Coordinates of C-alpha atoms and ligand atoms in Angstrom, one line a residue:
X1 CA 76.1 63.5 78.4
X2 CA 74.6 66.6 76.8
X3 CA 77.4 69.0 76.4
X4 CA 76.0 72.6 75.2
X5 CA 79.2 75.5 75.2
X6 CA 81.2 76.4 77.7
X7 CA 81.1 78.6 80.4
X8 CA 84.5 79.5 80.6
X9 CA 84.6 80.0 76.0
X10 CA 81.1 82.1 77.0
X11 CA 83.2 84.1 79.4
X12 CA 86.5 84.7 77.7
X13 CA 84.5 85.1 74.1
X14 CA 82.3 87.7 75.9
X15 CA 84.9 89.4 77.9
X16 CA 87.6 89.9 75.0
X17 CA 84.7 90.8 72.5
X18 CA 84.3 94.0 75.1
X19 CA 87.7 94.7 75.2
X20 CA 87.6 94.5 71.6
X21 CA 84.9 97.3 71.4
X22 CA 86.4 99.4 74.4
X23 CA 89.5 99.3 72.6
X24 CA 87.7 100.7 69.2
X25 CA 85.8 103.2 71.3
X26 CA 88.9 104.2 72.8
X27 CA 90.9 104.9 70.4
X28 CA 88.4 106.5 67.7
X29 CA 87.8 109.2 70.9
X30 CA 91.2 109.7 71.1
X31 CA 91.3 110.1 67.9
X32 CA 88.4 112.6 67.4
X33 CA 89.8 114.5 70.8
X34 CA 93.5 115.1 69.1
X35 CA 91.7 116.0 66.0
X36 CA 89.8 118.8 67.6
X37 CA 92.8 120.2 69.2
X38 CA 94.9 120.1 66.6
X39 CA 92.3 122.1 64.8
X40 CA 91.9 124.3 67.8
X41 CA 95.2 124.9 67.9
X42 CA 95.4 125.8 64.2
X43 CA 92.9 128.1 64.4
X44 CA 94.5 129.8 67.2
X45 CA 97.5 130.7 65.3
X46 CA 95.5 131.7 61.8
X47 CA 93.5 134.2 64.4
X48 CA 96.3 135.7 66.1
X49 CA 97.8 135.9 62.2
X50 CA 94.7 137.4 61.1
X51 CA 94.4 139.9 63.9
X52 CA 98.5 141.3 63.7
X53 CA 97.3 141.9 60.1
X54 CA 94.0 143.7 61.0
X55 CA 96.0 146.0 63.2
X56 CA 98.4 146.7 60.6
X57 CA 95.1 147.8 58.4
X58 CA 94.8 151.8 59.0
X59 CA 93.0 154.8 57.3
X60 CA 95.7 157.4 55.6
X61 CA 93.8 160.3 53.7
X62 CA 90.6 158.3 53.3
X63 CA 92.5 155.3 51.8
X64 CA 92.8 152.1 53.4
X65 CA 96.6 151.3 53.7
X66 CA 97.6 147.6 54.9
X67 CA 101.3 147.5 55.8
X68 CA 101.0 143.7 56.6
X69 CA 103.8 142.8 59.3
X70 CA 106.4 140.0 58.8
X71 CA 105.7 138.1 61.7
X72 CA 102.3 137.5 61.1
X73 CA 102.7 135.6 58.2
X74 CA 105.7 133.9 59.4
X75 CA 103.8 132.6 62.6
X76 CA 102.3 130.8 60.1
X77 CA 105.1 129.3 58.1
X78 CA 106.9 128.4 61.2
X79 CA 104.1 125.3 61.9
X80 CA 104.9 123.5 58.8
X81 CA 105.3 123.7 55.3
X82 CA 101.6 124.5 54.5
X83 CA 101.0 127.0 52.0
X84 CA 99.2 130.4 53.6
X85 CA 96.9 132.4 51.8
X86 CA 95.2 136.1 52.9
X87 CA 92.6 138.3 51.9
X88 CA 91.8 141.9 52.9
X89 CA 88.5 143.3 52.2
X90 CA 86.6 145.9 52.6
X91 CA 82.6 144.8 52.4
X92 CA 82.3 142.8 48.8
X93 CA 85.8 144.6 47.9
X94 CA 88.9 142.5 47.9
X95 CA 91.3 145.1 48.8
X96 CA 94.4 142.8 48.6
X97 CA 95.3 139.2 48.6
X98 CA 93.6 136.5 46.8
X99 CA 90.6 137.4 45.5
X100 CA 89.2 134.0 45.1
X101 CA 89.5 132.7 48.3
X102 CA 86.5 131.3 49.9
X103 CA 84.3 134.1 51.9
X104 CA 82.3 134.1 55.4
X105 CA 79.8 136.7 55.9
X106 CA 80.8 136.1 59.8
X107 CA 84.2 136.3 61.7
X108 CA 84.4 132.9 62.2
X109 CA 86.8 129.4 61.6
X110 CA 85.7 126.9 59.0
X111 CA 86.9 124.4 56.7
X112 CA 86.7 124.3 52.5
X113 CA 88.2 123.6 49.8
X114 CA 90.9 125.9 47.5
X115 CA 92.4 124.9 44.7
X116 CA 91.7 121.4 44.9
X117 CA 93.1 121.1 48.5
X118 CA 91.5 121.5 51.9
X119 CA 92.0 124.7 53.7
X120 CA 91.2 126.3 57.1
X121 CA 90.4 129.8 57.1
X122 CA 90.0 132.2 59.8
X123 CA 88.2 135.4 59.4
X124 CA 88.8 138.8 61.4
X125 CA 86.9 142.4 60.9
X126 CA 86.8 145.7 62.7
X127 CA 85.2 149.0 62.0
X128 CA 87.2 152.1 60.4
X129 CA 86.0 155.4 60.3
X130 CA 86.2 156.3 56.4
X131 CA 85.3 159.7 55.3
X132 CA 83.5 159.7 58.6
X133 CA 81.4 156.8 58.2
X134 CA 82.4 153.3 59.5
X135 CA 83.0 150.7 57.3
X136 CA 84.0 147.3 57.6
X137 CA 87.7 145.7 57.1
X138 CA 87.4 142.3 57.2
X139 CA 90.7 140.0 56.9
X140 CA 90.9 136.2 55.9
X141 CA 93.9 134.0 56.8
X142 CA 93.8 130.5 55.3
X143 CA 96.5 127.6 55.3
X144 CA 96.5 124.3 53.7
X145 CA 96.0 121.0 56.4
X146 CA 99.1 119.1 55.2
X147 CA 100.7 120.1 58.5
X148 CA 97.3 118.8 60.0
X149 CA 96.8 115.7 58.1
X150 CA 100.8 114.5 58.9
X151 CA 100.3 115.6 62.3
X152 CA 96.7 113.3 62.8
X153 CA 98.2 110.7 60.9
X154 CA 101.4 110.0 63.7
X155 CA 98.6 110.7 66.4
X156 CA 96.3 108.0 65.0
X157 CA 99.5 105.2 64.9
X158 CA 100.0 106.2 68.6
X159 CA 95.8 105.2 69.0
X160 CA 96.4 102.2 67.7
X161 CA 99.1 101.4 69.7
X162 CA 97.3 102.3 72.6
X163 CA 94.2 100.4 71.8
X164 CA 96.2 97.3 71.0
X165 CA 98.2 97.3 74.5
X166 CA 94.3 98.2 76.1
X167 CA 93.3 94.7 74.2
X168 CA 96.2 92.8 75.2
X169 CA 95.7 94.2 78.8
X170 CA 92.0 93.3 78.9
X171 CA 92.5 89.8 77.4
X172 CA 95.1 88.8 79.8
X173 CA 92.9 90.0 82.9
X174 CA 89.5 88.1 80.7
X175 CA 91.9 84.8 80.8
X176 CA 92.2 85.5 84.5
X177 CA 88.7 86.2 85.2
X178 CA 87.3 83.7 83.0
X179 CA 89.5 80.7 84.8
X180 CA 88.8 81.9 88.8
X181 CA 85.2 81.8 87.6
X182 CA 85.0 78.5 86.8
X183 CA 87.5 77.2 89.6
X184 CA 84.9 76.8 92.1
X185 CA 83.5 74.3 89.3
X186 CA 86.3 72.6 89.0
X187 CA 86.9 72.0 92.3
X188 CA 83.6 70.7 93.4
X189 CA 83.8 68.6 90.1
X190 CA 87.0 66.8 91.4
X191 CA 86.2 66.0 94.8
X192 CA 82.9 64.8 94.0
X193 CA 85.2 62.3 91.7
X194 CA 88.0 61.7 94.1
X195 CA 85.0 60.0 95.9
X196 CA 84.6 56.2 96.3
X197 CA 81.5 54.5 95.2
X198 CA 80.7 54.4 98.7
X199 CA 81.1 58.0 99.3
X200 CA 77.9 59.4 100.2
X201 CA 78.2 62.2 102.6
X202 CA 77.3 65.7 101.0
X203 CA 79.4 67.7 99.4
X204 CA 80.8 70.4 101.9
X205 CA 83.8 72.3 99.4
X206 CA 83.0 75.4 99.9
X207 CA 81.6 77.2 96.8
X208 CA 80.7 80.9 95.7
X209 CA 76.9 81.7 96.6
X210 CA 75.8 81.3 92.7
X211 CA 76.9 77.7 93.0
X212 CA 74.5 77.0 96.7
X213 CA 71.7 75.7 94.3
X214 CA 73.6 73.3 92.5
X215 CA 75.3 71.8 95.4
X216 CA 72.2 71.5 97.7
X217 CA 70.5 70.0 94.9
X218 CA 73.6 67.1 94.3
X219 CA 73.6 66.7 98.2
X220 CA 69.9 66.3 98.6
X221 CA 70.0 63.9 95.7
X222 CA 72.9 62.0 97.2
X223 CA 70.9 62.0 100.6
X224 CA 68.1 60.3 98.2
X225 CA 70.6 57.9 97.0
X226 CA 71.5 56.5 100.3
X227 CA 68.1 56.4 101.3
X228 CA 66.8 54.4 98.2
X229 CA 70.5 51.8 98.7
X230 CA 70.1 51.2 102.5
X231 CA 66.2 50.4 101.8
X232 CA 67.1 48.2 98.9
X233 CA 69.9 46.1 101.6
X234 CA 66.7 45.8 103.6
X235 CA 65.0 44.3 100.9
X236 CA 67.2 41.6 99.8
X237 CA 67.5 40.4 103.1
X238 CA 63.7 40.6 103.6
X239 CA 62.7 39.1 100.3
X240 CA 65.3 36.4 101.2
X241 CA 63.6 35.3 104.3
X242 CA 60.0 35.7 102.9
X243 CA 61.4 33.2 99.9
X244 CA 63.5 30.5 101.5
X245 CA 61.1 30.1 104.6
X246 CA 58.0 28.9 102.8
X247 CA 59.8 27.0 100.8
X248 CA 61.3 24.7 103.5
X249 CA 58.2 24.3 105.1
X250 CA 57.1 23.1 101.7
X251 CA 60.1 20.5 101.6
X252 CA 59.8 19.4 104.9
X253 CA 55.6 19.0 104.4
X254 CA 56.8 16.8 101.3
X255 CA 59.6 14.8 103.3
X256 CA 57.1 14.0 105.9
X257 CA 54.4 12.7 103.0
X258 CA 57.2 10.4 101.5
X259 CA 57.9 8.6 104.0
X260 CA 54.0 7.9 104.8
X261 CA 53.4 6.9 101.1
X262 CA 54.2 3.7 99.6
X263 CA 52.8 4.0 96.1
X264 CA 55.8 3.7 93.6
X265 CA 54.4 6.6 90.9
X266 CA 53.5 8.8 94.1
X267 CA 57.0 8.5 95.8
X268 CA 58.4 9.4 92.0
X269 CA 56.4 12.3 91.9
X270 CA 57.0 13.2 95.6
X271 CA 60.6 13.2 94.9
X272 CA 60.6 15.0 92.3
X273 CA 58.2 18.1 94.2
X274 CA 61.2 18.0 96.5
X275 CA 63.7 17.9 93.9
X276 CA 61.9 20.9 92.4
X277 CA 61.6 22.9 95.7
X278 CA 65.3 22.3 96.1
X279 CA 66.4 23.8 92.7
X280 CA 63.9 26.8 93.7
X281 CA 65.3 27.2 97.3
X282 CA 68.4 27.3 95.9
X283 CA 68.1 29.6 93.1
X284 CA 66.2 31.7 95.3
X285 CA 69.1 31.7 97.8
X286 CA 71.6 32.2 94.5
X287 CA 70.0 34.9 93.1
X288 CA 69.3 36.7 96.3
X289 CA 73.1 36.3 97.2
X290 CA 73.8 37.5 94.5
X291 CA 71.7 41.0 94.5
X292 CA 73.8 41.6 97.5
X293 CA 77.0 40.7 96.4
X294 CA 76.6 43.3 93.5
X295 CA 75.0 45.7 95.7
X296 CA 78.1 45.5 98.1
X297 CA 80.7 45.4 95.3
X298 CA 79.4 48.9 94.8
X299 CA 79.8 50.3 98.0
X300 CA 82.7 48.0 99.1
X301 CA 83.3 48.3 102.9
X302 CA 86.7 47.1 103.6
X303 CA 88.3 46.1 106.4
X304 CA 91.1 43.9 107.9
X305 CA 90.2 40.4 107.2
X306 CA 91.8 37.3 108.6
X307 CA 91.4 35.0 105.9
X308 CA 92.6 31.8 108.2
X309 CA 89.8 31.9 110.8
X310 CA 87.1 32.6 108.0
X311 CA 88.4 29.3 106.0
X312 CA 88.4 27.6 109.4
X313 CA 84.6 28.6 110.1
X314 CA 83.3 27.9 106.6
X315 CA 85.3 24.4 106.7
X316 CA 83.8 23.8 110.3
X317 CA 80.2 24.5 108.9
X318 CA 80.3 22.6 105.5
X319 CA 82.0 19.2 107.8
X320 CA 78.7 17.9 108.8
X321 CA 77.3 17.7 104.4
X322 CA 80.7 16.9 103.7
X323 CA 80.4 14.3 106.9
X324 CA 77.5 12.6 104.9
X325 CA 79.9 11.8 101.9
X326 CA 83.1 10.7 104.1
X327 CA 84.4 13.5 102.2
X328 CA 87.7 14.5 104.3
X329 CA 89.2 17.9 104.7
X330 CA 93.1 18.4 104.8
X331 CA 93.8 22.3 105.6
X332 CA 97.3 24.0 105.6
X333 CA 96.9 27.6 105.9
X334 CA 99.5 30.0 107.0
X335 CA 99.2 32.7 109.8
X336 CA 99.3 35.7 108.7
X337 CA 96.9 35.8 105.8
X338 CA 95.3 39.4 106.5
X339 CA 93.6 40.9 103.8
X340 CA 91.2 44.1 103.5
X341 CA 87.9 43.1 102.5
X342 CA 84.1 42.9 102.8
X343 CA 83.8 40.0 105.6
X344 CA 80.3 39.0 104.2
X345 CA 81.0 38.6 100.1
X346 CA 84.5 37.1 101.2
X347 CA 82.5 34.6 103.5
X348 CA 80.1 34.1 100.1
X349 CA 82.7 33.4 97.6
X350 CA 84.9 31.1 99.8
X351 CA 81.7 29.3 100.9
X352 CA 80.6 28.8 96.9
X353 CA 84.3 27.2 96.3
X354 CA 83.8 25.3 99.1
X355 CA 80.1 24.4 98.5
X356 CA 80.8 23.4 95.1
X357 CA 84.4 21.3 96.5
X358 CA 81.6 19.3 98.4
X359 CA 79.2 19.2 95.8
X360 CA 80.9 17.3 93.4
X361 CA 83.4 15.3 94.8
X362 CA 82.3 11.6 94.9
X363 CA 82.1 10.0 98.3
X364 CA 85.2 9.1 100.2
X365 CA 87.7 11.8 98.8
X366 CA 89.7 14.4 100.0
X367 CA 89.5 17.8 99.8
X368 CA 92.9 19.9 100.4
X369 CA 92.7 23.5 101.5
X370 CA 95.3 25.4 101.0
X371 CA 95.9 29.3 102.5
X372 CA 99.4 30.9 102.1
X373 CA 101.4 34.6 101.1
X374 CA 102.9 34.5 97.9
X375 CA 104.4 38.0 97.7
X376 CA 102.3 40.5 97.8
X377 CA 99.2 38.1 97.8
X378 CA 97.3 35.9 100.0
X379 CA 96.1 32.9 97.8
X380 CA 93.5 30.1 98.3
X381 CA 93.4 26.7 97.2
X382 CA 90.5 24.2 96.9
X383 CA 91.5 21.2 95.5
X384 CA 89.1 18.1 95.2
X385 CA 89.1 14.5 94.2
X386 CA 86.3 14.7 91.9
X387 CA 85.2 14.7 88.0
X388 CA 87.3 18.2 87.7
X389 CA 85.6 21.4 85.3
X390 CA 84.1 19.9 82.2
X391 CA 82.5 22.8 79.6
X392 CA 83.8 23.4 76.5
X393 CA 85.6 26.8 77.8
X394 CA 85.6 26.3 81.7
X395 CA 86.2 30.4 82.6
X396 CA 82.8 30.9 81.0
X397 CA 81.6 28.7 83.9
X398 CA 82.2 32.2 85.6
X399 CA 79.2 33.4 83.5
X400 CA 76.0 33.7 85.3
X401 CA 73.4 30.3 85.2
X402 CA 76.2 28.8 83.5
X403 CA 76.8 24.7 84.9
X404 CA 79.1 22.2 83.4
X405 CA 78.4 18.9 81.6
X406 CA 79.7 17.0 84.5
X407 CA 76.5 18.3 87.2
X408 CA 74.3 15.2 86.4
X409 CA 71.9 15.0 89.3
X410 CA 73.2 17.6 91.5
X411 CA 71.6 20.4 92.0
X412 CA 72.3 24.0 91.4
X413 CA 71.9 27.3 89.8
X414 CA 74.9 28.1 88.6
X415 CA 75.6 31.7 90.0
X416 CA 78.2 30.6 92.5
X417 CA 81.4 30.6 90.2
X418 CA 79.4 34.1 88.8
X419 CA 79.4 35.3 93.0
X420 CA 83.4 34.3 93.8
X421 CA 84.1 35.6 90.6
X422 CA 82.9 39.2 91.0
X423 CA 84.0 39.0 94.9
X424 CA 87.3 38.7 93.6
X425 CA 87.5 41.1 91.0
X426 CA 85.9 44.1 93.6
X427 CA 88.9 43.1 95.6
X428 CA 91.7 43.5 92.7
X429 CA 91.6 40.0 93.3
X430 CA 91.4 36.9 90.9
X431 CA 89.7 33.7 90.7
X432 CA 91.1 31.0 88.4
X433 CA 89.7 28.0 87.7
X434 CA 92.4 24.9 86.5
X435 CA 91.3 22.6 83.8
X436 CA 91.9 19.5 85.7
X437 CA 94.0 16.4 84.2
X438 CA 91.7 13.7 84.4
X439 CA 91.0 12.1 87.6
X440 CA 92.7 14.5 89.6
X441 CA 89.9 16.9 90.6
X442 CA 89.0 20.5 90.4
X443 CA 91.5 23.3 91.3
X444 CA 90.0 26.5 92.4
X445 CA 92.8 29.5 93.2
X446 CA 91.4 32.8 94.5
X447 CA 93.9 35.6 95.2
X448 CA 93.9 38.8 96.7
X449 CA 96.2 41.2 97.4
X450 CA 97.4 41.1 101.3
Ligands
ATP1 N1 84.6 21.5 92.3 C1 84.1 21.3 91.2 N2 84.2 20.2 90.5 C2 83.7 20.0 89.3 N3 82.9 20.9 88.6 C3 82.7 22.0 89.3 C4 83.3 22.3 90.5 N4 82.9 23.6 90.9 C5 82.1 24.0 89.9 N5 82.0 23.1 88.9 C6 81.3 23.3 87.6 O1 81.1 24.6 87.4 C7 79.7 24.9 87.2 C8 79.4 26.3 87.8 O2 79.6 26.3 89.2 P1 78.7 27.2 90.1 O3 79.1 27.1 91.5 O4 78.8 28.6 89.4 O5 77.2 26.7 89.8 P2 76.5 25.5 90.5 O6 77.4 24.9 91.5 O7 76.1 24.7 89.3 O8 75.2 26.2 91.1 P3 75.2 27.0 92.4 O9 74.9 28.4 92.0 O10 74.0 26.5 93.2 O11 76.5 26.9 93.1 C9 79.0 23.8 87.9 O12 77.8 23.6 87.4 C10 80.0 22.7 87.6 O13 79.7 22.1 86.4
MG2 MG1 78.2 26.1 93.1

């Protein structure tokens, strides 16, 4: 399978990477927001500080006279600990205060450096009549950011804070959102693999509508599938007639020329077209047989089985070929045998044992058949009078085309052990073949769970 990502990784990657960057953007606006109030709100103080001391500017005998009022300087010093600075001037003229403080031709706020340390200064003017002309008494109030810098420095800590509990939020609600979007997945994923192999009705879970392609497209492809396996069932059973019918014509054609011909090498060769059409018929048959068994094994139908009348009507069938042999059947099979199973590959394996029972036992021999519950099985014996397994390892006589040492003449394809064997296995079953002591005859056990 070709795995590329994941959705839900994709999802929770993408997801907490934009909390991530909300929680940045978040906090470096709260940031910049506090910043600009704080500002604002030290510039409102070094104004009103400024104006007090404008007022306190008057004009006494044509000399300007500054009798700068307590509390406007200590508005000031009540903030914080910064250091305040003030400047009185009258046009390029420092009047009073420090003279080299930083100038504005404006009344207005700004920021700059004094004596190595940030300040903000504030800059107030009004007109005074002066030996009747107006001039221009401009005051400067400036204070050191300490106050500022602590103050941004606690609000910034707070951001943080903030931002992190955003993040945390976020990713817990991205772990949420990322798992209820790939539920519907999930689900679908599971019952289409609760399914048996013969499942094949289409999927019905219901499923969000980005998912409506996907499923339509597995249904109509399952819809496909049952198609293509119901016309392949046809076709075994079709390509089995077509094979098998022509070649008993054939057969019976050559039966009919044996007995007219009386040549010794024509009989030989007669016998051995016969011979050939045989191992063909019955290969044919085999193989066929077995197409289907591993067809049905896939799509195992299963249904209550009464293993006693099945024996019954294989045994019944294979009397008249076992007849031929005075070959002798001895059954003891127990009542309530029930079993859930396919009917037809159960009827296919138990007729290979059988077959094979009849196959190789010599003439005038029993064959016992035994049905009966052991516990939580129902197990079936076919025991013969004949040569027993021969092969060097007799479970590979399970393999398929695989035939023993011991078939001499007999003919076969060796797929029937191969047949009973997978039968039983599709059923949780097993087949086991016992290495018989010699002269006693083969042992075939096939168990299944009742
Ligand atoms: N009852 C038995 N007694 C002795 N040998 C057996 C018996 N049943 C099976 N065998 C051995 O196991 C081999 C495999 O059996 P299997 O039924 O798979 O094939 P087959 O009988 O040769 O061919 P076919 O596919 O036509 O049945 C046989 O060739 C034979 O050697
Ligand atoms: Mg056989």
């Amino acid at each position: 399978m070709n795995i590329q990502g994941s959705i839900y990784r994709r999802l929770m990657l993408q997801l907490v990477g934009s909390a991530a960057i909300l929680a940045a953007i978040l906090f470096l606006l709260f940031q910049s927001f506090a910043r600009q109030l704080a500002v604002e709100s030290q510039d409102t103080t070094l104004k009103a500080s400024a104006s007090a001391i404008l007022e306190s500017v008057s004009v006494q005998q044509g000399q300007v006279v500054a009798d700068i009022p307590y509390a406007a300087l200590a508005m000031l010093g009540n903030v914080s600990d910064d250091r305040v600075f003030y400047q009185i001037s009258r046009g390029t003229d420092v009047l009073t205060g420090y003279e080299d403080l930083p100038r504005s031709l404006d009344d207005t706020s700004w920021t700059a450096k004094y004596r190595d340390d940030p300040i903000r200064l504030v800059k107030v003017s009004r007109s005074l009549p002066i030996n009747g002309s107006l001039t221009t008494i401009a005051v400067t109030v400036a204070q050191t950011q300490d106050g500022l810098a602590q103050k941004l420095g606690e609000i910034s800590r707070t951001a943080i804070l903030i931002g992190l509990i955003f993040f945390a939020v976020a990713t817990i609600l991205a772990v949420w959102a990322a798992r209820s979007s790939v539920r519907p997945l999930n689900i679908v994923a599971a019952a289409v693999s609760r399914r048996g192999p013969a499942d094949l009705r289409p999927v019905t879970t219901p499923v969000p509508s980005e998912m409506a392609p996907l499923t339509q497209a597995l249904n109509a492809f399952i819809a496909r599938l049952d198609r293509s396996l119901s016309q392949s069932e046809d076709f075994i059973a079709e390509a089995a007639h077509r094979v098998r019918t022509p070649l008993a014509t054939v057969r019976a054609q050559a039966e009919v020329t044996l007995r007219r011909v009386d040549k010794e090498e024509n009989r030989v060769a007669l016998k051995q077209m016969i011979r050939a059409v045989d191992e063909s018929s019955r290969a044919a048959g085999q193989l066929l047989d077995h197409a289907m068994v591993a067809f049905r094994t896939d799509h195992l139908e299963r249904s209550k089985l009464d293993l006693r009348a099945i024996i019954e009507e294989i045994v019944e069938r294979q009397t008249p070929i076992a007849d031929l042999k005075d070959i002798e059947f001895l059954q003891t099979t127990a009542p309530d045998c029930i079993v859930l199973g396919d009917t037809i590959l159960i009827q296919n394996a138990l007729t290979n044992i059988i077959d094979n029972a009849v196959k190789y036992s010599p003439n005038e021999t029993v064959i016992t058949v035994t049905l009966e519950r052991e516990g939580a099985e129902v197990v079936l014996t076919v025991a013969d009078q004949g040569p027993g397994f021969e092969a060097d390892n007799i479970n590979a006589l399970t393999d398929r085309f695989a035939r023993g040492t011991n078939v001499g003449q007999t003919v076969g394809s060796g797929l029937g052990l191969t047949i009973a064997n997978e039968v039983a296995k599709a059923h949780n079953g097993t087949l086991t073949l016992k290495q018989s002591t010699k002269g006693s005859g083969a042992c075939v056990t096939l168990s299944l769970p009742a």
